[in-house]
């Protein structure tokens, strides 16, 4: 028998707030997962989405598999993890001034029955609905699950599974879907957006819509990272996007290595604001991450083998193992902040009268985080890289 586990995530310019007991776990997991991703392309993924869905699977584990989850995800005991996610889900789903939808779902093979305790934890702590389907009819099951995904992500992800994704051995699918739509606290003015140069190497560039504004932002320069950092808040100021721009046009690879071991709390962003001349490309990114190899590299390989122990998940079904971990992600950044159509970009520098001001011109590859703040802790929910921006109107 095999358990098919799936993590889906979709983000459109976002951020969220956290249960403090889990923030350190997710931060550690995020950094460790980032270390396993090797690509010179644009990408976006959600450590939060992967961590939450894996944590739900952890609640159904037993024996050595429980220990493997604890080490790889930096988790406390199952009870503490469930309580932490209960607090987190309540906080996230009550966020104001943003459109936020976080949903967990379990699809169970017909005639199967969830372990009573696992079902209670899934529904009461992870807010997960449970439905029955027939995975032996793969095309119909895929359509049913894809329709749920499409609904929860406002049509942004419309095909997570192919018609032949399942078979008669598939016993369950665990899903996590996140949709966010939020507007900038300080939106860009569309009339300032014009085509500008974005350097993909030291001497090569593309012309791309660049947004511009002059305003007060959380801003700092990090010698340790060799980068400038600006934090852009959404209307719900607990949500923010942090852009980290290397000082050199070809510094993205070195920056990415440093960030995989870096704690953003050390930057002390949010303590002071400076007037900044900010130029940022509009961009859209859609990524698919098949995470089996990444999780194996992080020490969670056992869950994919016959040695896996998920004895606390489905009554009467033994020898369960995870077959796939898939995450799909989408992000759009424009003048309004999230999921708005059309705009332009800027190349020319705008100078203001008065004292010199920091200039943050994101005209070469950069990293970005969607973060949540809880007290003095910064928690990374999503992270991505822009190497060569794209934006179709």
Short mmCIF file of C-alpha atoms in Angstrom, two decimals:
data_model
loop_
_atom_site.label_atom_id
_atom_site.label_comp_id
_atom_site.label_asym_id
_atom_site.label_seq_id
_atom_site.Cartn_x
_atom_site.Cartn_y
_atom_site.Cartn_z
CA UNK A 1 0.00 0.00 0.00
CA UNK A 2 1.17 3.55 -0.43
CA UNK A 3 0.10 6.89 0.92
CA UNK A 4 0.11 9.70 -1.59
CA UNK A 5 0.87 12.96 0.16
CA UNK A 6 0.61 16.24 -1.59
CA UNK A 7 1.35 19.81 -0.60
CA UNK A 8 -0.18 22.57 -2.69
CA UNK A 9 0.42 26.23 -2.18
CA UNK A 10 -0.49 29.41 -4.00
CA UNK A 11 0.50 32.91 -3.08
CA UNK A 12 -0.24 36.24 -4.66
CA UNK A 13 1.94 38.77 -2.85
CA UNK A 14 1.44 37.80 0.82
CA UNK A 15 2.22 37.36 4.42
CA UNK A 16 0.79 35.90 7.55
CA UNK A 17 1.18 35.74 11.33
CA UNK A 18 2.32 32.93 13.44
CA UNK A 19 2.10 30.78 16.55
CA UNK A 20 5.42 31.65 18.17
CA UNK A 21 6.24 28.07 19.20
CA UNK A 22 6.26 27.05 15.53
CA UNK A 23 8.06 30.06 14.07
CA UNK A 24 11.53 28.77 14.95
CA UNK A 25 10.68 25.32 13.55
CA UNK A 26 9.45 26.77 10.27
CA UNK A 27 12.45 29.11 10.05
CA UNK A 28 14.86 26.18 10.45
CA UNK A 29 12.89 24.05 8.00
CA UNK A 30 12.81 26.93 5.50
CA UNK A 31 16.58 27.38 5.59
CA UNK A 32 17.28 23.66 5.34
CA UNK A 33 14.83 23.22 2.46
CA UNK A 34 16.30 26.22 0.66
CA UNK A 35 19.76 24.63 0.81
CA UNK A 36 18.48 21.68 -1.22
CA UNK A 37 17.02 23.79 -4.05
CA UNK A 38 19.45 24.35 -6.89
CA UNK A 39 18.18 26.41 -9.81
CA UNK A 40 19.27 29.43 -11.80
CA UNK A 41 15.65 30.19 -12.73
CA UNK A 42 12.90 32.25 -11.13
CA UNK A 43 11.21 30.31 -8.35
CA UNK A 44 8.72 30.64 -5.51
CA UNK A 45 7.85 28.16 -2.78
CA UNK A 46 6.16 28.11 0.60
CA UNK A 47 8.05 26.57 3.51
CA UNK A 48 4.93 27.18 5.59
CA UNK A 49 2.70 25.16 3.29
CA UNK A 50 5.12 22.25 3.12
CA UNK A 51 5.75 22.34 6.87
CA UNK A 52 2.05 22.42 7.77
CA UNK A 53 1.07 19.53 5.50
CA UNK A 54 4.05 17.43 6.62
CA UNK A 55 3.16 18.24 10.22
CA UNK A 56 -0.31 16.84 9.60
CA UNK A 57 1.25 13.64 8.24
CA UNK A 58 3.49 13.60 11.34
CA UNK A 59 0.38 13.35 13.52
CA UNK A 60 -0.39 9.99 11.87
CA UNK A 61 3.13 8.59 12.24
CA UNK A 62 4.55 6.18 14.78
CA UNK A 63 7.85 4.71 15.93
CA UNK A 64 11.03 5.78 14.17
CA UNK A 65 9.04 7.71 11.55
CA UNK A 66 7.85 10.07 14.28
CA UNK A 67 11.45 10.72 15.26
CA UNK A 68 12.44 11.35 11.63
CA UNK A 69 9.68 13.98 11.31
CA UNK A 70 10.74 15.63 14.55
CA UNK A 71 14.34 15.98 13.42
CA UNK A 72 13.68 17.08 9.84
CA UNK A 73 10.90 19.54 10.68
CA UNK A 74 12.34 20.63 14.05
CA UNK A 75 9.04 19.73 15.72
CA UNK A 76 8.03 19.37 19.36
CA UNK A 77 5.83 16.43 20.36
CA UNK A 78 2.64 15.67 18.39
CA UNK A 79 0.36 17.30 20.99
CA UNK A 80 2.38 20.51 21.13
CA UNK A 81 2.59 20.62 17.32
CA UNK A 82 -1.17 20.23 16.97
CA UNK A 83 -1.83 22.93 19.57
CA UNK A 84 0.61 25.27 17.83
CA UNK A 85 -1.08 24.82 14.47
CA UNK A 86 -4.51 25.31 16.04
CA UNK A 87 -3.37 28.72 17.29
CA UNK A 88 -1.73 29.50 13.97
CA UNK A 89 -4.70 28.54 11.82
CA UNK A 90 -7.05 30.59 14.01
CA UNK A 91 -4.77 33.62 13.66
CA UNK A 92 -4.32 33.32 9.93
CA UNK A 93 -7.94 32.73 9.07
CA UNK A 94 -9.00 35.79 11.07
CA UNK A 95 -6.60 38.21 9.35
CA UNK A 96 -8.24 41.52 8.44
CA UNK A 97 -7.77 43.80 5.41
CA UNK A 98 -6.49 40.95 3.25
CA UNK A 99 -8.17 38.16 1.33
CA UNK A 100 -6.69 35.06 2.88
CA UNK A 101 -7.77 31.46 2.46
CA UNK A 102 -5.84 28.58 4.02
CA UNK A 103 -7.33 25.14 3.66
CA UNK A 104 -6.29 21.58 4.53
CA UNK A 105 -7.99 18.56 3.02
CA UNK A 106 -7.73 14.80 3.25
CA UNK A 107 -9.07 12.62 0.45
CA UNK A 108 -9.45 9.05 1.64
CA UNK A 109 -9.77 5.91 -0.48
CA UNK A 110 -13.32 4.54 -0.27
CA UNK A 111 -13.84 1.87 2.41
CA UNK A 112 -10.95 3.33 4.41
CA UNK A 113 -11.50 4.95 7.80
CA UNK A 114 -9.22 7.41 9.54
CA UNK A 115 -7.92 6.56 12.97
CA UNK A 116 -10.27 8.29 15.43
CA UNK A 117 -7.53 10.32 17.15
CA UNK A 118 -5.93 11.34 13.85
CA UNK A 119 -9.27 12.43 12.42
CA UNK A 120 -9.95 14.53 15.52
CA UNK A 121 -6.55 16.22 15.30
CA UNK A 122 -6.89 16.82 11.54
CA UNK A 123 -10.32 18.42 11.86
CA UNK A 124 -10.02 20.26 15.19
CA UNK A 125 -6.39 21.41 15.09
CA UNK A 126 -5.49 21.61 11.38
CA UNK A 127 -9.00 22.56 10.21
CA UNK A 128 -8.88 19.76 7.63
CA UNK A 129 -11.98 18.49 5.87
CA UNK A 130 -12.18 14.78 5.02
CA UNK A 131 -13.79 13.36 1.87
CA UNK A 132 -14.02 9.88 0.34
CA UNK A 133 -13.06 9.14 -3.28
CA UNK A 134 -12.12 6.15 -5.43
CA UNK A 135 -8.47 6.41 -6.44
CA UNK A 136 -8.77 3.33 -8.64
CA UNK A 137 -10.70 5.64 -10.99
CA UNK A 138 -7.73 7.90 -11.36
CA UNK A 139 -9.10 10.42 -13.87
CA UNK A 140 -12.26 11.06 -11.86
CA UNK A 141 -10.32 11.36 -8.60
CA UNK A 142 -7.84 13.77 -10.18
CA UNK A 143 -10.69 15.93 -11.52
CA UNK A 144 -12.41 16.00 -8.12
CA UNK A 145 -9.23 17.02 -6.30
CA UNK A 146 -8.18 19.54 -8.95
CA UNK A 147 -11.60 21.20 -8.71
CA UNK A 148 -11.14 21.60 -4.95
CA UNK A 149 -7.69 23.07 -5.50
CA UNK A 150 -8.99 25.42 -8.17
CA UNK A 151 -11.77 26.67 -5.91
CA UNK A 152 -9.49 27.26 -2.91
CA UNK A 153 -6.87 29.11 -4.96
CA UNK A 154 -9.29 31.38 -6.83
CA UNK A 155 -8.57 29.58 -10.13
CA UNK A 156 -4.81 30.26 -9.94
CA UNK A 157 -3.89 26.56 -9.75
CA UNK A 158 -6.20 24.55 -11.98
CA UNK A 159 -4.31 21.30 -12.55
CA UNK A 160 -2.26 19.86 -9.74
CA UNK A 161 -2.76 16.22 -10.75
CA UNK A 162 -2.80 14.48 -14.12
CA UNK A 163 -5.48 11.94 -14.99
CA UNK A 164 -3.08 9.03 -14.36
CA UNK A 165 -1.68 10.29 -11.02
CA UNK A 166 -3.41 7.65 -8.88
CA UNK A 167 -3.99 3.90 -8.80
CA UNK A 168 -5.63 1.26 -6.63
CA UNK A 169 -2.72 1.40 -4.15
CA UNK A 170 -3.30 5.05 -3.32
CA UNK A 171 -4.90 5.21 0.12
CA UNK A 172 -5.04 8.94 0.89
CA UNK A 173 -4.07 12.40 -0.34
CA UNK A 174 -3.22 15.20 2.09
CA UNK A 175 -3.54 18.72 0.68
CA UNK A 176 -2.72 22.21 1.84
CA UNK A 177 -3.84 25.21 -0.21
CA UNK A 178 -3.05 28.87 0.45
CA UNK A 179 -4.45 31.86 -1.39
CA UNK A 180 -3.60 35.45 -0.51
CA UNK A 181 -4.56 38.73 -2.04
CA UNK A 182 -3.35 41.93 -0.41
CA UNK A 183 -2.69 45.53 -1.36
CA UNK A 184 0.42 47.52 -0.52
CA UNK A 185 0.20 49.93 2.37
CA UNK A 186 2.00 52.33 0.01
CA UNK A 187 0.88 51.43 -3.54
CA UNK A 188 2.88 52.36 -6.61
CA UNK A 189 1.41 54.93 -8.99
CA UNK A 190 0.84 53.41 -12.41
CA UNK A 191 1.81 56.57 -14.26
CA UNK A 192 5.36 56.21 -12.89
CA UNK A 193 5.78 52.71 -14.33
CA UNK A 194 7.86 52.57 -17.51
CA UNK A 195 10.10 50.12 -19.38
CA UNK A 196 13.52 49.94 -17.77
CA UNK A 197 16.67 47.85 -17.88
CA UNK A 198 16.87 44.67 -15.82
CA UNK A 199 20.37 43.16 -15.92
CA UNK A 200 20.50 39.38 -16.26
CA UNK A 201 24.33 39.52 -16.22
CA UNK A 202 27.01 42.19 -15.88
CA UNK A 203 26.56 43.46 -19.43
CA UNK A 204 23.28 41.96 -20.67
CA UNK A 205 19.84 43.29 -19.89
CA UNK A 206 16.19 42.98 -20.85
CA UNK A 207 13.63 45.78 -21.03
CA UNK A 208 10.89 45.24 -18.48
CA UNK A 209 8.13 47.23 -16.71
CA UNK A 210 9.68 48.85 -13.65
CA UNK A 211 7.58 50.42 -10.89
CA UNK A 212 8.79 53.44 -8.95
CA UNK A 213 7.99 55.37 -5.81
CA UNK A 214 9.62 57.63 -3.25
CA UNK A 215 8.37 56.91 0.28
CA UNK A 216 9.33 55.88 3.80
CA UNK A 217 10.20 52.19 4.12
CA UNK A 218 12.01 49.92 6.54
CA UNK A 219 15.46 49.91 4.97
CA UNK A 220 18.92 48.66 5.87
CA UNK A 221 22.23 47.65 4.31
CA UNK A 222 23.87 44.42 5.42
CA UNK A 223 27.63 44.04 5.21
CA UNK A 224 27.32 40.36 6.15
CA UNK A 225 25.04 39.71 3.17
CA UNK A 226 26.62 42.25 0.83
CA UNK A 227 23.12 43.49 0.07
CA UNK A 228 20.49 46.19 0.50
CA UNK A 229 17.20 45.24 2.12
CA UNK A 230 13.81 46.96 1.92
CA UNK A 231 10.60 45.86 3.60
CA UNK A 232 7.28 46.71 1.96
CA UNK A 233 4.17 46.37 4.11
CA UNK A 234 0.66 45.47 3.07
CA UNK A 235 -2.48 47.22 4.32
CA UNK A 236 -2.52 44.69 7.11
CA UNK A 237 0.87 45.71 8.45
CA UNK A 238 1.58 42.31 9.95
CA UNK A 239 2.08 41.19 6.36
CA UNK A 240 5.13 42.30 4.37
CA UNK A 241 7.43 41.51 1.50
CA UNK A 242 11.16 41.85 2.09
CA UNK A 243 13.36 42.34 -0.97
CA UNK A 244 17.07 41.52 -0.62
CA UNK A 245 19.19 42.94 -3.43
CA UNK A 246 22.88 42.02 -3.78
CA UNK A 247 25.25 44.94 -4.20
CA UNK A 248 26.60 43.54 -7.47
CA UNK A 249 24.70 42.50 -10.58
CA UNK A 250 26.14 38.97 -10.41
CA UNK A 251 25.93 38.51 -6.64
CA UNK A 252 22.74 36.44 -6.46
CA UNK A 253 24.40 33.01 -6.09
CA UNK A 254 26.59 34.17 -3.21
CA UNK A 255 23.65 35.93 -1.57
CA UNK A 256 21.48 32.83 -1.79
CA UNK A 257 24.12 30.72 -0.05
CA UNK A 258 24.40 33.24 2.77
CA UNK A 259 20.64 33.51 3.21
CA UNK A 260 20.22 29.77 3.67
CA UNK A 261 22.01 30.20 7.03
CA UNK A 262 20.82 33.69 7.90
CA UNK A 263 18.33 34.79 10.55
CA UNK A 264 16.33 37.81 9.37
CA UNK A 265 15.70 38.83 12.98
CA UNK A 266 19.29 40.09 13.15
CA UNK A 267 18.48 42.83 10.61
CA UNK A 268 16.15 44.60 13.07
CA UNK A 269 13.87 45.74 10.26
CA UNK A 270 10.86 47.72 11.41
CA UNK A 271 12.72 49.69 14.07
CA UNK A 272 13.22 52.78 11.91
CA UNK A 273 12.09 54.00 8.50
CA UNK A 274 13.97 55.96 5.86
CA UNK A 275 12.85 57.82 2.79
CA UNK A 276 13.86 55.57 -0.09
CA UNK A 277 13.87 55.93 -3.88
CA UNK A 278 12.50 52.51 -4.78
CA UNK A 279 12.38 50.87 -8.21
CA UNK A 280 10.99 47.33 -8.52
CA UNK A 281 10.02 45.17 -11.51
CA UNK A 282 6.51 43.85 -11.91
CA UNK A 283 6.68 40.07 -12.01
CA UNK A 284 4.77 36.82 -12.04
CA UNK A 285 6.25 33.46 -11.09
CA UNK A 286 4.70 30.00 -11.14
CA UNK A 287 6.71 27.07 -9.81
CA UNK A 288 6.26 23.34 -9.35
CA UNK A 289 8.48 21.68 -6.77
CA UNK A 290 8.61 17.89 -6.51
CA UNK A 291 10.03 17.58 -3.03
CA UNK A 292 10.92 13.91 -2.61
CA UNK A 293 14.65 14.38 -3.25
CA UNK A 294 14.74 17.58 -1.18
CA UNK A 295 13.18 15.87 1.82
CA UNK A 296 15.47 12.86 1.48
CA UNK A 297 18.45 15.22 1.57
CA UNK A 298 17.01 16.73 4.75
CA UNK A 299 16.87 13.34 6.47
CA UNK A 300 13.23 12.46 5.83
CA UNK A 301 13.87 9.69 3.32
CA UNK A 302 12.31 6.99 5.49
CA UNK A 303 8.78 8.23 4.82
CA UNK A 304 9.14 7.16 1.17
CA UNK A 305 10.24 3.61 1.99
CA UNK A 306 8.61 0.42 3.25
CA UNK A 307 10.11 1.22 6.65
CA UNK A 308 7.67 4.13 7.04
CA UNK A 309 5.28 3.87 9.98
CA UNK A 310 1.92 5.64 9.56
CA UNK A 311 0.08 3.23 11.81
CA UNK A 312 -1.83 6.03 13.54
CA UNK A 313 -3.46 7.36 10.36
CA UNK A 314 -5.85 4.82 8.77
CA UNK A 315 -7.56 2.04 10.65
CA UNK A 316 -6.63 -1.46 9.52
CA UNK A 317 -4.21 -0.26 6.80
CA UNK A 318 -0.55 -1.03 7.36
CA UNK A 319 2.59 -0.53 5.28
CA UNK A 320 1.64 3.00 4.29
CA UNK A 321 4.31 5.19 2.80
CA UNK A 322 4.43 8.58 1.13
CA UNK A 323 4.65 8.41 -2.65
CA UNK A 324 4.85 12.08 -3.66
CA UNK A 325 5.23 15.51 -2.16
CA UNK A 326 4.31 18.20 -4.69
CA UNK A 327 4.01 21.92 -4.25
CA UNK A 328 2.71 24.38 -6.83
CA UNK A 329 3.14 28.07 -6.22
CA UNK A 330 2.11 31.28 -7.92
CA UNK A 331 2.91 34.92 -7.17
CA UNK A 332 2.09 38.18 -8.87
CA UNK A 333 3.57 41.53 -7.86
CA UNK A 334 2.37 44.81 -9.34
CA UNK A 335 1.43 48.37 -8.40
CA UNK A 336 -1.49 47.48 -6.15
CA UNK A 337 0.41 44.68 -4.46
CA UNK A 338 -1.37 41.53 -5.54
CA UNK A 339 -3.26 40.14 -8.49
CA UNK A 340 -4.07 43.38 -10.31
CA UNK A 341 -3.98 43.57 -14.11
CA UNK A 342 -1.77 45.79 -16.27
CA UNK A 343 0.90 48.40 -15.40
CA UNK A 344 4.24 49.75 -16.64
CA UNK A 345 7.86 50.19 -15.38
CA UNK A 346 10.61 52.80 -14.97
CA UNK A 347 14.26 53.14 -15.86
CA UNK A 348 14.98 56.82 -15.26
CA UNK A 349 16.14 57.87 -11.81
CA UNK A 350 14.01 60.41 -9.99
CA UNK A 351 15.85 62.73 -7.63
CA UNK A 352 14.33 64.75 -4.83
CA UNK A 353 15.45 68.03 -3.39
CA UNK A 354 16.97 67.82 0.06
CA UNK A 355 19.41 65.45 1.80
CA UNK A 356 20.71 62.39 -0.08
CA UNK A 357 18.36 59.40 0.14
CA UNK A 358 18.97 55.68 -0.15
CA UNK A 359 18.28 54.33 -3.61
CA UNK A 360 16.95 50.80 -3.97
CA UNK A 361 16.92 49.90 -7.64
CA UNK A 362 16.05 46.23 -8.09
CA UNK A 363 17.37 46.11 -11.66
CA UNK A 364 19.27 42.82 -11.29
CA UNK A 365 18.54 39.38 -9.71
CA UNK A 366 17.25 39.45 -6.12
CA UNK A 367 15.67 37.33 -3.39
CA UNK A 368 12.36 38.03 -1.68
CA UNK A 369 10.50 36.79 1.36
CA UNK A 370 6.90 37.01 2.41
CA UNK A 371 7.07 37.32 6.17
CA UNK A 372 4.87 37.38 9.23
CA UNK A 373 5.67 39.18 12.44
CA UNK A 374 4.73 37.94 15.87
CA UNK A 375 6.04 40.17 18.64
CA UNK A 376 9.75 40.57 17.77
CA UNK A 377 10.05 37.44 15.62
CA UNK A 378 10.13 37.46 11.82
CA UNK A 379 8.83 34.24 10.28
CA UNK A 380 9.36 33.38 6.63
CA UNK A 381 6.21 32.02 5.04
CA UNK A 382 7.27 32.14 1.41
CA UNK A 383 10.51 32.78 -0.38
CA UNK A 384 11.53 33.23 -3.97
CA UNK A 385 14.10 34.43 -6.44
CA UNK A 386 13.76 36.72 -9.45
CA UNK A 387 16.50 36.09 -12.01
CA UNK A 388 14.75 37.41 -15.12
CA UNK A 389 11.29 38.91 -14.44
CA UNK A 390 8.30 38.12 -16.61
CA UNK A 391 4.88 39.75 -16.61
CA UNK A 392 2.12 39.12 -19.09
CA UNK A 393 -0.69 41.65 -19.01
#
